[in-house]
Coordinates of C-alpha atoms and ligand atoms in Angstrom, one line a residue:
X7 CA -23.9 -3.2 14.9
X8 CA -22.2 -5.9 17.0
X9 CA -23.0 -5.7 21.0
X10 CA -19.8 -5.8 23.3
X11 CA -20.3 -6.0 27.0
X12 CA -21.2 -2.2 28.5
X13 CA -18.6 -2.7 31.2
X14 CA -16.0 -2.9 28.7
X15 CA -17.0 0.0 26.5
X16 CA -17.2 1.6 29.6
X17 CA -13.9 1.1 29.9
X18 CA -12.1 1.5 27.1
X19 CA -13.7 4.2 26.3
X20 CA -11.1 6.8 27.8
X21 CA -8.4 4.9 25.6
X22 CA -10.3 6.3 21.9
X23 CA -13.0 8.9 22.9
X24 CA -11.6 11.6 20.5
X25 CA -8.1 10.2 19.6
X26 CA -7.3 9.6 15.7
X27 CA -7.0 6.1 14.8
X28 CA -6.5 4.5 11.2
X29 CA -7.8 1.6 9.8
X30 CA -6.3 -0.6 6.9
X31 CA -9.0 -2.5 5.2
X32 CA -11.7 -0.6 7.3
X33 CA -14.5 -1.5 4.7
X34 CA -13.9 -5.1 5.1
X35 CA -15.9 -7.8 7.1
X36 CA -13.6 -7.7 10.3
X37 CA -12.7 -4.2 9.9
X38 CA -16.1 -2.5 9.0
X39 CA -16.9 -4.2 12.9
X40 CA -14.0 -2.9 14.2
X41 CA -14.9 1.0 12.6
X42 CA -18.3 0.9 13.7
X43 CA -17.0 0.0 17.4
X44 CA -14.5 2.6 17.1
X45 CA -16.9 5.0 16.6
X46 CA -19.1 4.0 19.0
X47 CA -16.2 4.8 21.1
X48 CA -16.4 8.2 20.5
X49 CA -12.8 8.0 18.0
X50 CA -11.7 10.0 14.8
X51 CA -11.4 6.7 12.2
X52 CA -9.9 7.1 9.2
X53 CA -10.0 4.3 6.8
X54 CA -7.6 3.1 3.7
X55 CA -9.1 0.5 1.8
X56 CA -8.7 -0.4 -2.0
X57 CA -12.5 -2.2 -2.2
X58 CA -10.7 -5.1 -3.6
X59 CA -12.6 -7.2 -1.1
X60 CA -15.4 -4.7 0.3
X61 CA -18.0 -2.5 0.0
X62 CA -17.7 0.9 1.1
X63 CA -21.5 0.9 2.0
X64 CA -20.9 1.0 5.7
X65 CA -18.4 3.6 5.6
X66 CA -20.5 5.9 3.3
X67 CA -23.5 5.5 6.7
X68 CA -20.6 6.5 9.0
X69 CA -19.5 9.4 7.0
X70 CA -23.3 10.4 6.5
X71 CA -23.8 10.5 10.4
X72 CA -20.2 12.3 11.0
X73 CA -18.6 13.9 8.3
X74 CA -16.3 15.2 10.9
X75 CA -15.4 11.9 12.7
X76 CA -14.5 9.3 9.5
X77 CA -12.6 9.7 7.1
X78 CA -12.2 7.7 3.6
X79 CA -9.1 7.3 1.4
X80 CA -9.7 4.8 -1.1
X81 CA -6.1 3.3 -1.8
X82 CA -4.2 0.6 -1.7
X83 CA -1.8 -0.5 1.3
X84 CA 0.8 -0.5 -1.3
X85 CA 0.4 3.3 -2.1
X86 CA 3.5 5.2 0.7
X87 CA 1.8 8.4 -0.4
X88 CA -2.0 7.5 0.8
X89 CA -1.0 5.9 3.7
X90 CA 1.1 8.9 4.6
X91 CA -2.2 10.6 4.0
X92 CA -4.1 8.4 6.1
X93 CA -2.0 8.4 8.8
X94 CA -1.9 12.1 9.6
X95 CA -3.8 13.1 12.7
X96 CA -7.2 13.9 11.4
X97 CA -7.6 17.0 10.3
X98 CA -10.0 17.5 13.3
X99 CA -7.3 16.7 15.7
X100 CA -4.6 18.6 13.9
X101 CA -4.4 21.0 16.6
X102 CA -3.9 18.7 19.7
X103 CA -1.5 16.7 17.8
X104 CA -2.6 13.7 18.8
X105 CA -1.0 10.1 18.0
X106 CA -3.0 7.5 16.5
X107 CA -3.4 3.7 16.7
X108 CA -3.1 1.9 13.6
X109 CA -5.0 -1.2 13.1
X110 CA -3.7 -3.2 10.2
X111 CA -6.5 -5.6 8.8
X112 CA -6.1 -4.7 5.2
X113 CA -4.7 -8.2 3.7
X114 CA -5.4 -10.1 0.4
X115 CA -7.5 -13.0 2.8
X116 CA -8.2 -16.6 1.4
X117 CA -5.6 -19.6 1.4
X118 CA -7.1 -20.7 -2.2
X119 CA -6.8 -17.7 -3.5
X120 CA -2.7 -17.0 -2.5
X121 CA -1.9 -20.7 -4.2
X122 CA -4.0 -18.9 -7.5
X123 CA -2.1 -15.9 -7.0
X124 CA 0.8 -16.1 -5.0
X125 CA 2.8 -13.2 -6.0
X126 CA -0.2 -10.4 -5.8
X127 CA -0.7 -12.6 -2.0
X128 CA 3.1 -12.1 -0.7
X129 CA 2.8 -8.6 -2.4
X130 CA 0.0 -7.1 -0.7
X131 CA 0.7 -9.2 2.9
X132 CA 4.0 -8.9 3.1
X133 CA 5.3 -5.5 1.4
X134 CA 1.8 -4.1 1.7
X135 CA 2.4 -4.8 5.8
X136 CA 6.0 -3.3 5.7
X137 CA 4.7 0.0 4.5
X138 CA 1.9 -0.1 6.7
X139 CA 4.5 -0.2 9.6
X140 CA 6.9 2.2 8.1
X141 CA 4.1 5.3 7.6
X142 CA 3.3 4.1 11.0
X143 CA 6.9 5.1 12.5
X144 CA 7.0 8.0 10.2
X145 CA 4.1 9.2 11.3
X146 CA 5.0 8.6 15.3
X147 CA 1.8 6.1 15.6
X148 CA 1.2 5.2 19.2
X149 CA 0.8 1.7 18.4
X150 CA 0.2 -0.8 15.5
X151 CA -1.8 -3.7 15.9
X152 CA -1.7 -6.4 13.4
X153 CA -4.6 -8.9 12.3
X154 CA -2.5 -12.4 11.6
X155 CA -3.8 -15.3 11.5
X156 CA -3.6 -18.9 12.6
X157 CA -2.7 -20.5 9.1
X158 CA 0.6 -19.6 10.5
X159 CA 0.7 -22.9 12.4
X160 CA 0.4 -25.1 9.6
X161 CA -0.1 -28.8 10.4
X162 CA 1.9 -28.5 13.9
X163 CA 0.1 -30.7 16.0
X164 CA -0.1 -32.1 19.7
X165 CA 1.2 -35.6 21.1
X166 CA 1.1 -38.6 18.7
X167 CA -0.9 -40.6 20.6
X168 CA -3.8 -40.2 23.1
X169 CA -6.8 -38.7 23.2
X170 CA -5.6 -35.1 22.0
X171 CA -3.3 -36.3 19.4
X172 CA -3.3 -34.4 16.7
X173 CA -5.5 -32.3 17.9
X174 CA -4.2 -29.8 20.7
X175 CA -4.1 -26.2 20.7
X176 CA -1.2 -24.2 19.2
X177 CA 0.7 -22.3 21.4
X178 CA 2.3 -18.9 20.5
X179 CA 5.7 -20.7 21.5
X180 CA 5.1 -23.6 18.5
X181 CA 7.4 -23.2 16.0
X182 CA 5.0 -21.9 12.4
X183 CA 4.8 -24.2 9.8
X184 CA 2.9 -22.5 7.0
X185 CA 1.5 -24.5 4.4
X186 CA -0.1 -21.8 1.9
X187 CA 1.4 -18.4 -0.1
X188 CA -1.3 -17.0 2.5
X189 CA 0.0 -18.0 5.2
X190 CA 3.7 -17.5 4.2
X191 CA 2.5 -13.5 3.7
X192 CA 0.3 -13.4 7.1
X193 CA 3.7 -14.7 9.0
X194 CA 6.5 -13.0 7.7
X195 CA 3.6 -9.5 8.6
X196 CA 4.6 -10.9 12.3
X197 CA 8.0 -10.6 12.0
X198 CA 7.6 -6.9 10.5
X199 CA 6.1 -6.1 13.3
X200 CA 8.7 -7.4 16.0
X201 CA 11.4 -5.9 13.6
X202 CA 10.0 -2.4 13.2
X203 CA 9.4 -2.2 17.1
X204 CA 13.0 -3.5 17.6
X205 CA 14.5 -1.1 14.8
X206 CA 12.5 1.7 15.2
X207 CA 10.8 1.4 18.5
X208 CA 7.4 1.7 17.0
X209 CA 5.0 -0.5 19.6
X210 CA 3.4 -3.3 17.5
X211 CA 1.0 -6.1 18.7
X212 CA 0.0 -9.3 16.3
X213 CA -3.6 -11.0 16.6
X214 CA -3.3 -14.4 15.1
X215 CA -6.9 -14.4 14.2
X216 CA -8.3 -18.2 14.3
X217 CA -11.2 -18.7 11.9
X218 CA -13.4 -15.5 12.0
X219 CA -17.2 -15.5 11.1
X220 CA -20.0 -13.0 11.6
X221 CA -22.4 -11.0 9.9
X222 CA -21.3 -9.1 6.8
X223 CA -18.9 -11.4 6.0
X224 CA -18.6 -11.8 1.7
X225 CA -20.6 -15.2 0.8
X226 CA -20.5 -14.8 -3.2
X227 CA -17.1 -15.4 -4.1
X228 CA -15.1 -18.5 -5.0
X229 CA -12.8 -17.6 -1.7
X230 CA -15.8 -17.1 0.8
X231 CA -15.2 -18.5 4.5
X232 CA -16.9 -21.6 4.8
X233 CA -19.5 -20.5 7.6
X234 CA -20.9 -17.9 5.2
X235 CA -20.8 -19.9 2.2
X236 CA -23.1 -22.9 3.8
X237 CA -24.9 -20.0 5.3
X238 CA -26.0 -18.9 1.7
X239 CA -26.3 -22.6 0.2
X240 CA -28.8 -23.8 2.8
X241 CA -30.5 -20.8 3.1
X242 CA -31.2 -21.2 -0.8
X243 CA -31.7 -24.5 -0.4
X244 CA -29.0 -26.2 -1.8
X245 CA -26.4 -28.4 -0.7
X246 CA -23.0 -26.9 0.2
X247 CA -19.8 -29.0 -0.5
X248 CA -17.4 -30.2 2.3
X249 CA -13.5 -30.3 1.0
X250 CA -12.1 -33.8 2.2
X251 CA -13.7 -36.0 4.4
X252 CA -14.8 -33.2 6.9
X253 CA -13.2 -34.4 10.0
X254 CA -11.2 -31.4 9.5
X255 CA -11.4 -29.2 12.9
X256 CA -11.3 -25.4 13.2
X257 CA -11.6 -22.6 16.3
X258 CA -14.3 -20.7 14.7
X259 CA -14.6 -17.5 16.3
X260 CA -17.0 -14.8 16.4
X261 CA -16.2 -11.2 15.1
X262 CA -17.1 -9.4 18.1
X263 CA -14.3 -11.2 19.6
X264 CA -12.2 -9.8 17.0
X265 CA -12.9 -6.6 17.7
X266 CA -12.6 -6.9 21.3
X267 CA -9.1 -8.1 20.9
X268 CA -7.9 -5.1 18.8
X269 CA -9.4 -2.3 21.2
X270 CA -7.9 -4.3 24.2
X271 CA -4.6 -4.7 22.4
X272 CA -4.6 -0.8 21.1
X273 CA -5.8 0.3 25.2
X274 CA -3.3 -1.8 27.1
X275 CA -0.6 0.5 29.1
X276 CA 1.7 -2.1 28.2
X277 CA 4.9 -1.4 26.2
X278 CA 4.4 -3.6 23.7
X279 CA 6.8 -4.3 21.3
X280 CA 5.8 -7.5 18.5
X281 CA 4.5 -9.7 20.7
X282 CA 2.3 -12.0 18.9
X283 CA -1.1 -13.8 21.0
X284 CA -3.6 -16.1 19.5
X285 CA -7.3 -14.8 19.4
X286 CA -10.1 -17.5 19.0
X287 CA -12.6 -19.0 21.0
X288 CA -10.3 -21.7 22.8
X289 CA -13.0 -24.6 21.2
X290 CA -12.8 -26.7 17.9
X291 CA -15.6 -28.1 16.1
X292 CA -15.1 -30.2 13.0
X293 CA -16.8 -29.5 9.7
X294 CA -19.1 -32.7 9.4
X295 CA -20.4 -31.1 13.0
X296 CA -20.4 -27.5 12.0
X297 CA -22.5 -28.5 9.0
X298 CA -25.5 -30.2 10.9
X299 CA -25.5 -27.3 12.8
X300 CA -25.7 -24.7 10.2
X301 CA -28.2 -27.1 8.3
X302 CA -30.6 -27.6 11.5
X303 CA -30.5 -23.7 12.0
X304 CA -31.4 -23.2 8.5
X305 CA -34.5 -25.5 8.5
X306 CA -32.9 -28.3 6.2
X307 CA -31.4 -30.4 8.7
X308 CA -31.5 -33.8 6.0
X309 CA -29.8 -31.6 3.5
X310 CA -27.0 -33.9 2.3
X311 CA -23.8 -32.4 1.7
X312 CA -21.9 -32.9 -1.2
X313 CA -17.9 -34.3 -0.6
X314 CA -15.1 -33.3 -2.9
X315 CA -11.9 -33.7 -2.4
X316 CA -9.8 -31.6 0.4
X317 CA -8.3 -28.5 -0.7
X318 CA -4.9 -27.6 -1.2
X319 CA -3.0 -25.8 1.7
X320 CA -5.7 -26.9 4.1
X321 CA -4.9 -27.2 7.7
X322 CA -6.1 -30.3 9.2
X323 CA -6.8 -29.0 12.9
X324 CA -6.4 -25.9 14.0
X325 CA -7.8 -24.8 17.5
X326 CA -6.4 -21.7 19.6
X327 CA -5.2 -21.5 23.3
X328 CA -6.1 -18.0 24.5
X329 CA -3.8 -17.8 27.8
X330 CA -1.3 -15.8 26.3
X331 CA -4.3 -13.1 24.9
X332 CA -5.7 -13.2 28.4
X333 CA -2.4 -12.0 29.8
X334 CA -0.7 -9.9 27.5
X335 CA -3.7 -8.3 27.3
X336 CA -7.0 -9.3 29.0
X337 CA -8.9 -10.7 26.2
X338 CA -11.3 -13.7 26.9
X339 CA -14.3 -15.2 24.2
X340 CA -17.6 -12.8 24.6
X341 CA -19.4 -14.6 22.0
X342 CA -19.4 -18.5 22.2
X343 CA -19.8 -19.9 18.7
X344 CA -24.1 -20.9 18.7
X345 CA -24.2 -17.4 19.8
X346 CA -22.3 -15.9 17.1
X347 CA -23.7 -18.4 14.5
X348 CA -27.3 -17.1 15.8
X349 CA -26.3 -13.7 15.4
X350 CA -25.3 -14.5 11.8
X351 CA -27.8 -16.7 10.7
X352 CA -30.2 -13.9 11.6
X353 CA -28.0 -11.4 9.1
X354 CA -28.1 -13.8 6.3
X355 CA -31.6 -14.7 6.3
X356 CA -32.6 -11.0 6.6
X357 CA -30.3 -10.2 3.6
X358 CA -31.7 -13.1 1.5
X359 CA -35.0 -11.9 2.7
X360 CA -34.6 -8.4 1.3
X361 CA -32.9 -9.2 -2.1
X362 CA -35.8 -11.3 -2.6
X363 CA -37.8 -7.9 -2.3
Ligands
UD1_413 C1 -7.6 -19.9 6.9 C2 -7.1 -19.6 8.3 C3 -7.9 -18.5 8.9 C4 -7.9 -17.3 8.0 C5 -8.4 -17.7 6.6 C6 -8.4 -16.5 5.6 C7 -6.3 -21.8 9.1 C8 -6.5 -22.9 10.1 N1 -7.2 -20.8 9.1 O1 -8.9 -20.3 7.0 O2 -7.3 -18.1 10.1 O3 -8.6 -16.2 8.5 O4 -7.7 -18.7 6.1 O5 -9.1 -16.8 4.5 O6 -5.4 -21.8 8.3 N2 -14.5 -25.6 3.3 C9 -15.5 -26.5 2.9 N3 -16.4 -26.0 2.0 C10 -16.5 -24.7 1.6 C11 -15.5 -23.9 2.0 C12 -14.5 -24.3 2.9 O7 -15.5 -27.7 3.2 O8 -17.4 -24.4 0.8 C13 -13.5 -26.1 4.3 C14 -12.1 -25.8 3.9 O9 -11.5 -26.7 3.1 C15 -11.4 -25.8 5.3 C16 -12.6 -25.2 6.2 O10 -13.8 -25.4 5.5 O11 -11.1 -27.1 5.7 C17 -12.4 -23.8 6.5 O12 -12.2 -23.1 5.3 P1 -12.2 -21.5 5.2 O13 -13.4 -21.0 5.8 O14 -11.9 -21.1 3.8 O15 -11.0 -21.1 6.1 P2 -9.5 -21.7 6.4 O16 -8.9 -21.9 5.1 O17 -9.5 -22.7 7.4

């Protein structure tokens, strides 16, 4: 389980310690985290999750240590009737009545795979979002907060010239420029969220998510993240392939700090209503760099990498500025990137370690 600072549970605490709360995509890499903090935090979690993407391995360990306190409905996002379902206080609350937060992470992830599939992308991301925030309103939810992501931005860069051209921070106020089906679905999800809380006064909150990595995060498929994919390459001892030339930059961000956004997000007394913040570390590192990194931590630091060319859809730079998460709602980076890439080095290694018996 992922650490967060003790002052912080401490104080959030109060905001979930027996409330219901639902979460979309709960057995997935950023929302299995987010569960597990949950219910350290003392909440009622139910999750919706189609295992499309996941396992349901750690919610099968909650359930086993409290069958009262989580919940599983395997569904789809797509299915009105289950997410009715899900979104009912949990039965244990029934009596008190009491609201829930609804934390939307359930998404058909990966920019490759929305240009193989682009319809099943938009459906799941974009109508698969709607209904999410409609059984949200039906259902009174306190709040809804919404895992986005930066591919929203595109290519939008800084100045042309100078030593940041190209290469400064996108700001919420940048107009998106999405480049992928992906990011197309992940955007138009913001602008659900603004609507429903201007239609139906639901409070919403989107997290434009910048690159997340951590343990648990899927390295076997053709659509992994890059972090865990040269994660399992070195680790086996082969060379990992870098799409383009590498200089391509990205704000690659820890989970915990993913899940520290959402709980602050969900606890804020503020009334909010679709505002959209970017969460990420606030520093880029390009992928020529990252891999030297990851190879030196993985004991093959002359491992060669092998170049192809770049990928479709792919964002050149992409690095977050956090001021608007600071002060819409307090969040600031609690795990720099070597830290987080120790943290999941360590996972990987012990996984590799105990398939290989
Ligand atoms: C994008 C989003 C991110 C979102 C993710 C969902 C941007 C800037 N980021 O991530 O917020 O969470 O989609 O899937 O749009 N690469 C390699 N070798 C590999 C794999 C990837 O070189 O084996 C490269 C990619 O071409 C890319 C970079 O590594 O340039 C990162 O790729 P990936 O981890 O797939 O994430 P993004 O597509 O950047």
């Amino acid at each position: 389980m992922l650490k967060l600072p003790g002052d912080l549970v401490q104080r959030l605490r109060p905001s979930f310690e027996g409330k219901s709360v639902c979460v979309t995509g709960g057995c997935g890499f950023i929302g299995g985290h987010l569960v597990d903090a949950l219910f350290g935090l003392g909440a009622r979690v139910t999750v919706i999750d189609d295992l499309s993407n996941s396992t349901p391995q750690n919610t099968a360990d909650l359930i086993d240590l409290d069958p009262d306190r989580v919940r599983f409905i395997h569904a789809s996002i797509l299915d009105e009737a289950a997410l009715e379902a899900a979104m009912l206080p949990h039965p244990s609350t029934a009596a008190a009545g009491s609201s829930q937060f609804v934390f939307h992470l359930a998404a058909m992830s990966s920019v490759p795979r929305s240009i193989a599939e682009p319809e099943r992308s938009l459906e799941v991301n974009t109508i698969g979002t709607m209904r999410v925030a409609h059984a949200a309103h039906k259902a009174r939810a306190k709040r809804v907060i919404y895992s986005a992501s930066s591919s929203a931005y595109g290519d939008i860069t800084g100045p042309d010239s100078g030593p940041n051209a190209g290469k400064q921070s996108k700001l919420e106020s940048m107009v998106p420029a999405p480049l992928s089906p992906y990011a197309v679905g992940k955007l138009s999800g913001e602008h659900i969220m603004r609507a429903w809380a201007a239609s139906y006064g639901l409070s919403t909150v989107s997290l434009r998510y910048f690159n997340i990595f951590g343990p648990r995060q899927p390295a076997d498929s053709p659509y992994s993240a890059v972090i865990a994919v040269f994660a399992k390459k070195l680790l086996a001892g082969e060379p990992p392939t870098i799409f383009g030339d590498g200089s391509q930059s990205r704000d690659f961000t820890f989970v915990s700090n993913a899940v520290l956004a959402n709980l602050l997000a969900a606890a804020s007394p503020r009334a909010l209503a679709g505002e959209v913040v970017n969460i990420g570390s606030g520093r880029a590192i390009d992928l020529n760099e990252l891999y030297r990194h990851v190879a030196r931590m993985c004991g093959v630091p002359h491992m060669e990498a092998v170049y192809q060319p770049a990928r479709p859809g792919d964002v050149k730079h992409s690095l977050a500025d956090i001021h608007a998460a600071s002060d819409l709602i307090g969040y600031h980076c609690i795990t720099p990137l070597e830290a987080g890439l120790d943290d999941t080095l360590a996972w990987y290694r012990q996984i590799y370690a105990d398939q290989r018996g």
